[in-house]
Coordinates of C-alpha atoms (C1' of nucleotides) in Angstrom, one line a residue:
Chain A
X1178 CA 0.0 0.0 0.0
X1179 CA 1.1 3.6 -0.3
X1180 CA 3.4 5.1 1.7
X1181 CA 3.9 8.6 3.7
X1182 CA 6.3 10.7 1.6
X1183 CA 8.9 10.6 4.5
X1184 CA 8.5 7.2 4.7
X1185 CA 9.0 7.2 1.0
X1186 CA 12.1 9.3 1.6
X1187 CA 13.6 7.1 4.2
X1188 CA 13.1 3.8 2.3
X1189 CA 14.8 5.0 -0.8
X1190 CA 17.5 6.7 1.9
X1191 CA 18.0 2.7 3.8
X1192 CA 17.9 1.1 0.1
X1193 CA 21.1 3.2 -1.0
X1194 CA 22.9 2.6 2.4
X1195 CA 22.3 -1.0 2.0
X1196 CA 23.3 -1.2 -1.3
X1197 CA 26.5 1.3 -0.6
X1198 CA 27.6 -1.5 2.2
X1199 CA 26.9 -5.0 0.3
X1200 CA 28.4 -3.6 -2.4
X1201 CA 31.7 -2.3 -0.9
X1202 CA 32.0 -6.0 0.6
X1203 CA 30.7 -8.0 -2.2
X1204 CA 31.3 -6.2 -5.0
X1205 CA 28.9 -4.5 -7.6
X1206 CA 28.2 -7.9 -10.2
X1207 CA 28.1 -10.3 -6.7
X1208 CA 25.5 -8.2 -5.0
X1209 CA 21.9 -8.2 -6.6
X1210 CA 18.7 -6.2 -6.1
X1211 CA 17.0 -8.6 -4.4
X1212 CA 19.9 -9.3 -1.8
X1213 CA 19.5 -5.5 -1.3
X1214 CA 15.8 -4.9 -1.0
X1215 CA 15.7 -7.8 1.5
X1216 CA 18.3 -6.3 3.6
X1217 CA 16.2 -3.3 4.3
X1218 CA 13.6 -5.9 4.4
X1219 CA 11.8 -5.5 1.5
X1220 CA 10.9 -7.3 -1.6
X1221 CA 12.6 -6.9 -4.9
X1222 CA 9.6 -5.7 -6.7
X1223 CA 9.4 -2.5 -5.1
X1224 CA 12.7 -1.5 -6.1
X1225 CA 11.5 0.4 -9.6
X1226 CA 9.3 2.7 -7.5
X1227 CA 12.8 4.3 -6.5
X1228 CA 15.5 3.4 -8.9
X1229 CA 15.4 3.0 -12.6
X1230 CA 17.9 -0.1 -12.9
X1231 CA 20.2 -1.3 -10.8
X1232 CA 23.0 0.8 -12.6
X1233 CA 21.5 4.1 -11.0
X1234 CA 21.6 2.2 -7.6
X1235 CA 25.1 1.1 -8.1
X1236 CA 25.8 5.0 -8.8
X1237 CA 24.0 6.6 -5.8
X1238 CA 25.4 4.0 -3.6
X1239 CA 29.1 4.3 -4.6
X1240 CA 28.4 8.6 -4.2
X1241 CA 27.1 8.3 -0.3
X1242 CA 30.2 5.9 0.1
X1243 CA 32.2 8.1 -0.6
X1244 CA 31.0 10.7 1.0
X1245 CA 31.0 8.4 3.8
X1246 CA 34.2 8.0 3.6
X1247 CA 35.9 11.2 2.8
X1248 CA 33.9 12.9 5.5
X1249 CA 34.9 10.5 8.5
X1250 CA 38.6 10.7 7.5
X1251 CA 38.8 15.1 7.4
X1252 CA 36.7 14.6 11.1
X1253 CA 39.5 12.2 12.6
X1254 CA 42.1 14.5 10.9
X1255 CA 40.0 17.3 13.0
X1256 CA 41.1 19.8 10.6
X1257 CA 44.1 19.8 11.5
X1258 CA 46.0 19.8 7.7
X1259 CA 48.8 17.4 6.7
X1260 CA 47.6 14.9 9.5
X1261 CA 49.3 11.8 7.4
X1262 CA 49.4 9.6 10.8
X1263 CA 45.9 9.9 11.2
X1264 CA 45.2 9.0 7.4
X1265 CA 47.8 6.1 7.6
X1266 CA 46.4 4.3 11.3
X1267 CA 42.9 4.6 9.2
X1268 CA 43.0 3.6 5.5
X1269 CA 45.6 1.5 5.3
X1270 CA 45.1 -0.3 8.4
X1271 CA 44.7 -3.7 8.9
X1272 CA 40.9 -3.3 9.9
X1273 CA 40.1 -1.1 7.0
X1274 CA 41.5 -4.0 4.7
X1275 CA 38.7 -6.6 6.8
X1276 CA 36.5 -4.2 6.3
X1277 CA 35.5 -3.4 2.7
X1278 CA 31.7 -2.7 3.8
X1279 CA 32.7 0.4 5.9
X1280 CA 35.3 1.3 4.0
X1281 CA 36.6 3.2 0.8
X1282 CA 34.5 2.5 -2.4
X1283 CA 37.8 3.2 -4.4
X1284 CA 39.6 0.4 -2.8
X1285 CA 37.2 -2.1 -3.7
X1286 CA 35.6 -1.2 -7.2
X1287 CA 38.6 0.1 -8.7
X1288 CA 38.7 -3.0 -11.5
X1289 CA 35.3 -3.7 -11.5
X1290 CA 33.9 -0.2 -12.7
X1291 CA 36.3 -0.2 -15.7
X1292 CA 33.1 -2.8 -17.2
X1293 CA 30.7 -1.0 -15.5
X1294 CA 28.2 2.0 -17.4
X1295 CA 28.8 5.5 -17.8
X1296 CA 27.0 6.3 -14.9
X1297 CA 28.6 4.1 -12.6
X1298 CA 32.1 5.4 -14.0
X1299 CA 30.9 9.1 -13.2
X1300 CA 30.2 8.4 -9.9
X1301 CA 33.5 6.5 -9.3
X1302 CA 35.5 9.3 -10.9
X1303 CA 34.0 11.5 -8.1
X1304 CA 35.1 9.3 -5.6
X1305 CA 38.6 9.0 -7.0
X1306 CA 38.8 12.8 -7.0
X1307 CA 37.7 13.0 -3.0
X1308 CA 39.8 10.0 -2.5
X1309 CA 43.1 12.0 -4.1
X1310 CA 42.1 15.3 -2.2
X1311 CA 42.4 13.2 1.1
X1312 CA 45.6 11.8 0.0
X1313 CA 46.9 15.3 -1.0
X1314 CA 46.2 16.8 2.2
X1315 CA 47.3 14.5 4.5
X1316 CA 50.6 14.6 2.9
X1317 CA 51.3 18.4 1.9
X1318 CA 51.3 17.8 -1.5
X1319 CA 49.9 16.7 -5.1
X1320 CA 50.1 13.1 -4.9
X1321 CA 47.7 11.8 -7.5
X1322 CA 46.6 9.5 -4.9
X1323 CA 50.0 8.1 -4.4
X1324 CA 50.7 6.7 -7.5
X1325 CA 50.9 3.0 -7.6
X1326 CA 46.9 3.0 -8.7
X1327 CA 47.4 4.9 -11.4
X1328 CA 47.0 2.0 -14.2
X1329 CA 43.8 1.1 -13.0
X1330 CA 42.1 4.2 -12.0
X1331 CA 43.2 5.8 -15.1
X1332 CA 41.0 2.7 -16.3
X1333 CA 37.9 3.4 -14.2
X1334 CA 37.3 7.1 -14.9
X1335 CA 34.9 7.9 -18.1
X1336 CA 37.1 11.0 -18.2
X1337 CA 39.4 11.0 -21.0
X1338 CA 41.5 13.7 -19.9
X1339 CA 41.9 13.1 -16.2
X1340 CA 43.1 9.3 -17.5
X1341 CA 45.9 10.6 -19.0
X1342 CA 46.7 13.2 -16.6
X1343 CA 46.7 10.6 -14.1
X1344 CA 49.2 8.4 -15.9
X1345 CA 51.8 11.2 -17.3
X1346 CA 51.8 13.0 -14.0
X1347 CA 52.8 9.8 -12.5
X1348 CA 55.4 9.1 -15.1
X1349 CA 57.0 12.3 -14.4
X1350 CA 56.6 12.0 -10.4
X1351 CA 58.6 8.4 -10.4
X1352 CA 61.2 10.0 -12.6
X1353 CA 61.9 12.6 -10.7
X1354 CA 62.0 11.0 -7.4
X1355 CA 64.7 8.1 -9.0
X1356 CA 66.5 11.5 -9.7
X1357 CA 66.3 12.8 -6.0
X1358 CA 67.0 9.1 -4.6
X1359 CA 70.2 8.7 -7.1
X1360 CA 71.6 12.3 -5.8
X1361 CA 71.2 11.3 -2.6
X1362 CA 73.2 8.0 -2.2
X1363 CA 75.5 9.6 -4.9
X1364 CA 75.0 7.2 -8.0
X1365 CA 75.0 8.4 -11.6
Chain B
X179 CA 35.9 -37.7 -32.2
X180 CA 39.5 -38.3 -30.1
X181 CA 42.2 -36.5 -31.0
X182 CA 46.0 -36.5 -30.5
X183 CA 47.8 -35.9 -27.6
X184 CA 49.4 -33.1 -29.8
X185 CA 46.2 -31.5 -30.9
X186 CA 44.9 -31.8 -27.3
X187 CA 48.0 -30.3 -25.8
X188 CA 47.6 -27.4 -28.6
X189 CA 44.4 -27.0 -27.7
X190 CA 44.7 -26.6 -23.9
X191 CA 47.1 -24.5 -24.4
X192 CA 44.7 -22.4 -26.8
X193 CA 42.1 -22.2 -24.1
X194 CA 44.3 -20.7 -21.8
X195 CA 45.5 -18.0 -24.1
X196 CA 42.4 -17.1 -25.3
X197 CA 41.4 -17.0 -21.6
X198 CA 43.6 -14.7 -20.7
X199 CA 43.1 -12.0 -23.0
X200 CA 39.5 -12.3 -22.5
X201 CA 39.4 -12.2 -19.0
X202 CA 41.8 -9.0 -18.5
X203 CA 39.7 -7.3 -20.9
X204 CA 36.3 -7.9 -19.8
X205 CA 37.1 -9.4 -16.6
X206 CA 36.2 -12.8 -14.5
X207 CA 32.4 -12.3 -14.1
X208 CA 31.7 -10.6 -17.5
X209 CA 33.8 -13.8 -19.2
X210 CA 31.7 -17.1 -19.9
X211 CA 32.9 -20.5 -20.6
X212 CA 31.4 -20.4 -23.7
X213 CA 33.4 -17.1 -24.8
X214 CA 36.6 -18.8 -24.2
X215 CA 35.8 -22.0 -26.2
X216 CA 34.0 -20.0 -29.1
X217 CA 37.3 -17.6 -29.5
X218 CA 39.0 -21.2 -29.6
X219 CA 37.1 -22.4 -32.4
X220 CA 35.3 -24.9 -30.4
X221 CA 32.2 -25.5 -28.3
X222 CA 31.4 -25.2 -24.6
X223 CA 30.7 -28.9 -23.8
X224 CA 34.4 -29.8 -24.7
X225 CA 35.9 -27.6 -22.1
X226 CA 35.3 -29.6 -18.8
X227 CA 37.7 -32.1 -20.5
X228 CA 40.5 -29.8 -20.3
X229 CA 39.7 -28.4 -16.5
X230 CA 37.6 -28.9 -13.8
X231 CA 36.2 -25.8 -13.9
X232 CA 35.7 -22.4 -14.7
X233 CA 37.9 -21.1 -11.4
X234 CA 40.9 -23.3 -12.8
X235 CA 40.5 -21.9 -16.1
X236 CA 41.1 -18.5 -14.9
X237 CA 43.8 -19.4 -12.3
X238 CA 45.8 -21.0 -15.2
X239 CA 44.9 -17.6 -17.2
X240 CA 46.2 -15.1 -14.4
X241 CA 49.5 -17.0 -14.2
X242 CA 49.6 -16.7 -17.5
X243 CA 49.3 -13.2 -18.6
X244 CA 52.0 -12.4 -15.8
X245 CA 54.3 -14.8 -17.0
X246 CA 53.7 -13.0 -20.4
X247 CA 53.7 -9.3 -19.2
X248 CA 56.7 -9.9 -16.2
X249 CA 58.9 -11.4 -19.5
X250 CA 58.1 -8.4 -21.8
X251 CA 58.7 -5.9 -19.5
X252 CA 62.3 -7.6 -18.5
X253 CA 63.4 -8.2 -22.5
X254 CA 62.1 -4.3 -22.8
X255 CA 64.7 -3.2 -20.2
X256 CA 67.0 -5.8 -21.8
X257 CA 69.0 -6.5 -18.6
X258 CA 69.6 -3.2 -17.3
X259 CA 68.9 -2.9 -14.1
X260 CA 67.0 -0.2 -13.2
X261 CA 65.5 0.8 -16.4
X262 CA 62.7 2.9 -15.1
X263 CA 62.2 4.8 -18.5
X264 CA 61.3 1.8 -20.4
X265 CA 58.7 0.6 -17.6
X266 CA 57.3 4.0 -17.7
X267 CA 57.2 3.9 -21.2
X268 CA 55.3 1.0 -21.5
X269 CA 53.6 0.0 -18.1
X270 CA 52.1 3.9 -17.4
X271 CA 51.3 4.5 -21.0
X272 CA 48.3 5.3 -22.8
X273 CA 48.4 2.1 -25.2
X274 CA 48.5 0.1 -21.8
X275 CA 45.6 1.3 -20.6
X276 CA 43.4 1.1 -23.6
X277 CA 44.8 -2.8 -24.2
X278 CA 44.3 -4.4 -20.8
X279 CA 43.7 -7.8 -22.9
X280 CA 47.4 -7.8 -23.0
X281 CA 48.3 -6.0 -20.2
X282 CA 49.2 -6.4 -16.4
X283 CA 46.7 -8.7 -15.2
X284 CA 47.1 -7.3 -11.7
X285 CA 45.7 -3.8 -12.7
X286 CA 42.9 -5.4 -14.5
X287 CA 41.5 -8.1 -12.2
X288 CA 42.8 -6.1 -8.5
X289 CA 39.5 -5.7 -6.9
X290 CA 37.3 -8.3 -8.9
X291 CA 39.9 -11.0 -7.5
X292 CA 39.0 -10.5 -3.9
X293 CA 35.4 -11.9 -4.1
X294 CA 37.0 -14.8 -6.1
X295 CA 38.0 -18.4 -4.9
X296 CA 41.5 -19.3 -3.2
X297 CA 42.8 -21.0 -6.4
X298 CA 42.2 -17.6 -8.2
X299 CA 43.5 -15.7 -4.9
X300 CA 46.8 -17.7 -5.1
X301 CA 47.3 -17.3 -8.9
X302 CA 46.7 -13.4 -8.1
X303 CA 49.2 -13.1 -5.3
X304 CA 51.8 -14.8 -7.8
X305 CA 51.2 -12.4 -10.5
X306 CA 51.9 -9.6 -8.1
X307 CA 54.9 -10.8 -6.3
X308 CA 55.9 -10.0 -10.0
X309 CA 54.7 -7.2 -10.6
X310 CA 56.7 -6.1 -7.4
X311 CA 59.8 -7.5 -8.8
X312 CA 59.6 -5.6 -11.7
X313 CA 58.7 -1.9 -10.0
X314 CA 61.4 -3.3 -7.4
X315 CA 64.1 -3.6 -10.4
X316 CA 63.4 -0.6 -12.4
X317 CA 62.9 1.6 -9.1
X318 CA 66.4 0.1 -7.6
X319 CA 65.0 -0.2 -4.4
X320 CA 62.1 -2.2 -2.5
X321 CA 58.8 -0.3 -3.2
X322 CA 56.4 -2.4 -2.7
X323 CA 54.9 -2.0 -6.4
X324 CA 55.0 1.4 -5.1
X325 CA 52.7 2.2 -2.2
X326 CA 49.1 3.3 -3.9
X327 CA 48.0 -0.1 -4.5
X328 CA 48.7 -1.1 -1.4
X329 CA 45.0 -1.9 -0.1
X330 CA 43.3 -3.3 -2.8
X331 CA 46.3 -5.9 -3.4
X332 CA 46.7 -6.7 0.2
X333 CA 42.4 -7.5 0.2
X334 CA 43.3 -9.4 -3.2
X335 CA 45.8 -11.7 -1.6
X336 CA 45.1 -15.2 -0.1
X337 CA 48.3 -14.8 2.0
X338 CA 47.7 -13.1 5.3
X339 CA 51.0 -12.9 6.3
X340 CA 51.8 -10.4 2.9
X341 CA 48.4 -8.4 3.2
X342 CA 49.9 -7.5 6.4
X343 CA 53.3 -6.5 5.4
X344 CA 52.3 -4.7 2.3
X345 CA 49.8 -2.3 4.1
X346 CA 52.8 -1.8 7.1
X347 CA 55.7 -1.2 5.0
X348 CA 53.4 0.9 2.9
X349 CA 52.9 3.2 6.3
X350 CA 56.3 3.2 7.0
X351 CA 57.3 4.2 3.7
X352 CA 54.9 7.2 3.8
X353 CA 56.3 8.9 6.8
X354 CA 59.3 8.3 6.1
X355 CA 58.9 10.2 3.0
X356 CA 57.1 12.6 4.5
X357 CA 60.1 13.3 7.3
X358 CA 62.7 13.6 4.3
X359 CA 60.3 15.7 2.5
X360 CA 60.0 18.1 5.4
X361 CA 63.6 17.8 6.2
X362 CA 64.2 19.5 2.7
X363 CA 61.9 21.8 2.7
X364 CA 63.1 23.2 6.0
X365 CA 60.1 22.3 7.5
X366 CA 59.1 21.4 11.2
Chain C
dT715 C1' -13.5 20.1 8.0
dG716 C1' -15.4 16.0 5.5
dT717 C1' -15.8 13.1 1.6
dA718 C1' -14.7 10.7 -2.9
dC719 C1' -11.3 9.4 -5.7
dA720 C1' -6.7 9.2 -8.0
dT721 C1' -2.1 8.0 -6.8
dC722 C1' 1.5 5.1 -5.9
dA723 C1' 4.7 2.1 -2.4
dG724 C1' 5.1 -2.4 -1.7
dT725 C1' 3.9 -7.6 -2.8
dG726 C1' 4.8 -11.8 -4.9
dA727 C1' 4.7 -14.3 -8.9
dA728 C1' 6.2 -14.4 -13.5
dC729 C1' 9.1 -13.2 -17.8
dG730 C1' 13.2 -14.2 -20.7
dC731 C1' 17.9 -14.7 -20.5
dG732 C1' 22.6 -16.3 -19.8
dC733 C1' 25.3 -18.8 -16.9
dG734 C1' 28.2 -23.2 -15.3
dT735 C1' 27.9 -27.8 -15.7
dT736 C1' 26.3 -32.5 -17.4
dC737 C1' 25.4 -36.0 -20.6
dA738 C1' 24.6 -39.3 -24.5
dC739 C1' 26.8 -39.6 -28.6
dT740 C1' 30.5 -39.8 -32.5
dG741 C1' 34.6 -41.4 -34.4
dA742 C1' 39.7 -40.8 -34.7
dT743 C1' 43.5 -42.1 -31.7
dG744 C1' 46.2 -45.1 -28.8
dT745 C1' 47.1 -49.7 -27.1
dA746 C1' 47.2 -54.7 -26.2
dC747 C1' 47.9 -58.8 -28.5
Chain D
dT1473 C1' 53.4 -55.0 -38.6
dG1474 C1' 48.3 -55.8 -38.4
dT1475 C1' 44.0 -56.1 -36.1
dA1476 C1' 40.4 -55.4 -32.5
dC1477 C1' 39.0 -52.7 -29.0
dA1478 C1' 39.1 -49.3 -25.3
dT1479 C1' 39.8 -44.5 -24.8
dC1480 C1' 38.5 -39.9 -24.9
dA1481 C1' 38.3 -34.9 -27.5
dG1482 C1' 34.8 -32.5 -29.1
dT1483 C1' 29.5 -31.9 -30.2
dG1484 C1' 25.2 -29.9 -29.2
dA1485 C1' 21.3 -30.2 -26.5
dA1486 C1' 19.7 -30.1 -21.9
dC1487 C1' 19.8 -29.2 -16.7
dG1488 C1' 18.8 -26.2 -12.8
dC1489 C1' 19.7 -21.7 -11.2
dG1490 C1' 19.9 -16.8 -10.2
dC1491 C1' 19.6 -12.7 -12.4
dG1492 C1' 17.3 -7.9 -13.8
dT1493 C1' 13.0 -6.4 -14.8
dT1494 C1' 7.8 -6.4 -15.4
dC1495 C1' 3.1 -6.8 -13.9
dA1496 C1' -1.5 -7.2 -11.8
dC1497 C1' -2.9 -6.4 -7.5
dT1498 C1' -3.7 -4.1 -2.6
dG1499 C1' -4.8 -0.6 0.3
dA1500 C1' -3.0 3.6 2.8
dT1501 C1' -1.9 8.3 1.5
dG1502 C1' -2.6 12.7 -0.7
dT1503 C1' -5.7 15.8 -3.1
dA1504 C1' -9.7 18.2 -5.2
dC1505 C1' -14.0 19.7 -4.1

DNA sequence: TGTACATCAGTGAACGCGCGTTCACTGATGTAC
DNA sequence: TGTACATCAGTGAACGCGCGTTCACTGATGTAC
């Protein structure tokens, strides 16, 4: 039967929080609607009252991750800028790794969205781009998220430009830290 | 009808091949059975004598495409140690990252391979030891495929022991840099 | 404020589809004599 | 070396299953008067 429109609201609200979670831990092709509606405890069939397809789901969900995310870590750093400890004892902890649910949407879709749709790929690129601001904070400088993903995010964004930004700024960064490491132990 | 234990060899051999390209292009999920065999030439029912199943397909296909990429990338550098031009040149480039049927398996399959089985976990952590020996070689110095990666490759390993030293050597690394960073910019 | 009716959130069964795997069958290959 | 027979690589149809999506239906909610 119908619902309240704040009921309506709040539904649609616990379907993308589900779906944010089971998809973080499961992945997006492992997790299906049904597994979602009945974890809000609903049935599948009521799902099209608030999405489209699951596509649109997969892209709201990976959004309020990430904001999720990105907002817990600049509240642990308490503002305080260039906090690297606190970004280190959090995202690349042990737990965080056992924890994919909870955690950063980045970490865990990265290879999957490079097959996903357009929209799913928009909504990861956003993600990346809080992910790198994070990263670049906590360590004082422009780190293009520290590198080593830079293959397969390039990948994942629908962005064209930002993929090869990603790679050639990393191409240069490696480069010129071989050069920095060489001068200092006195080589070449 | 039977064939020879050439032939059968051959086609094995095919399978796996074909696998491999297919499955770092679309990935695990988004590759059937019957893709493989078709791009072979033959059809589905003919594959479960050649493997047990679909996981040990792709297993076989993962240790595959490193063995492929890990030997390109050290005829490329051609012996010299520390050739981190030609890995840039060819690992971080743009051809790479539009031709992941032939790439790095690792950047194509990071996150999809932690929802997958332990014979496709254990194939995975082989291909990145690799990986890390060929960042390790070109960098001249232990970098842990250098750093970024560090989360979803430690969730994408069956080996609890290296999850655990990848994400801690990773930290250490980090502040370290940091402190050197600092120290040169006068800093602190 | 009260009433009559259109709307629509949620149900639960059904749809078509593609998947991994199985199976009876065919006939060339390998082997035992 | 020749023959008779067991083996088994490959075929193509079938299996059960879970998926995303649709649909007729129910009844509380929202709205027009």
């Amino acid at each position: 039967m119908r619902r309240s429109q704040k009921d309506t609201a709040e539904t649609r609200a616990n379907i993308i929080e589900a779906a944010s979670q089971i998809l973080r831990a499961r992945g997006i092709e492992a997790t299906s609607v049904a597994d979602v509606m009945s974890a809000v405890g609903l049935t599948v069939g009521g799902f099209y009252r608030h999405f489209d397809s699951k596509d649109a789901l997969v892209a709201e969900a990976i959004e309020t991750a990430s904001l999720e995310t990105t907002a817990r870590h600049s509240e642990k750093s308490a503002g305080r800028e260039g906090d690297l400890v606190a970004l280190l004892e959090t995202y690349l902890s042990d737990a965080h790794r056992k924890n994919p649910g909870r955690g950063c949407p980045v970490a865990t879709l990265c290879s999957e969205v490079a097959h996903g749709d357009k929209t799913t790929k928009k909504a990861f690129t956003g993600a990346m781009r809080r992910l790198f601001g994070t990263v670049d904070a906590a360590i004082g400088q422009r780190s293009e998220g520290d590198r080593g993903q830079a293959l397969f995010l390039s990948r994942a964004t629908h962005d064209e430009t930002l993929a090869c930004e990603i790679l050639s700024a990393v191409r240069e960064r490696l480069l010129e830290k071989r050069k920095s490491h060489r001068a200092i132990r006195g080589k070449d």
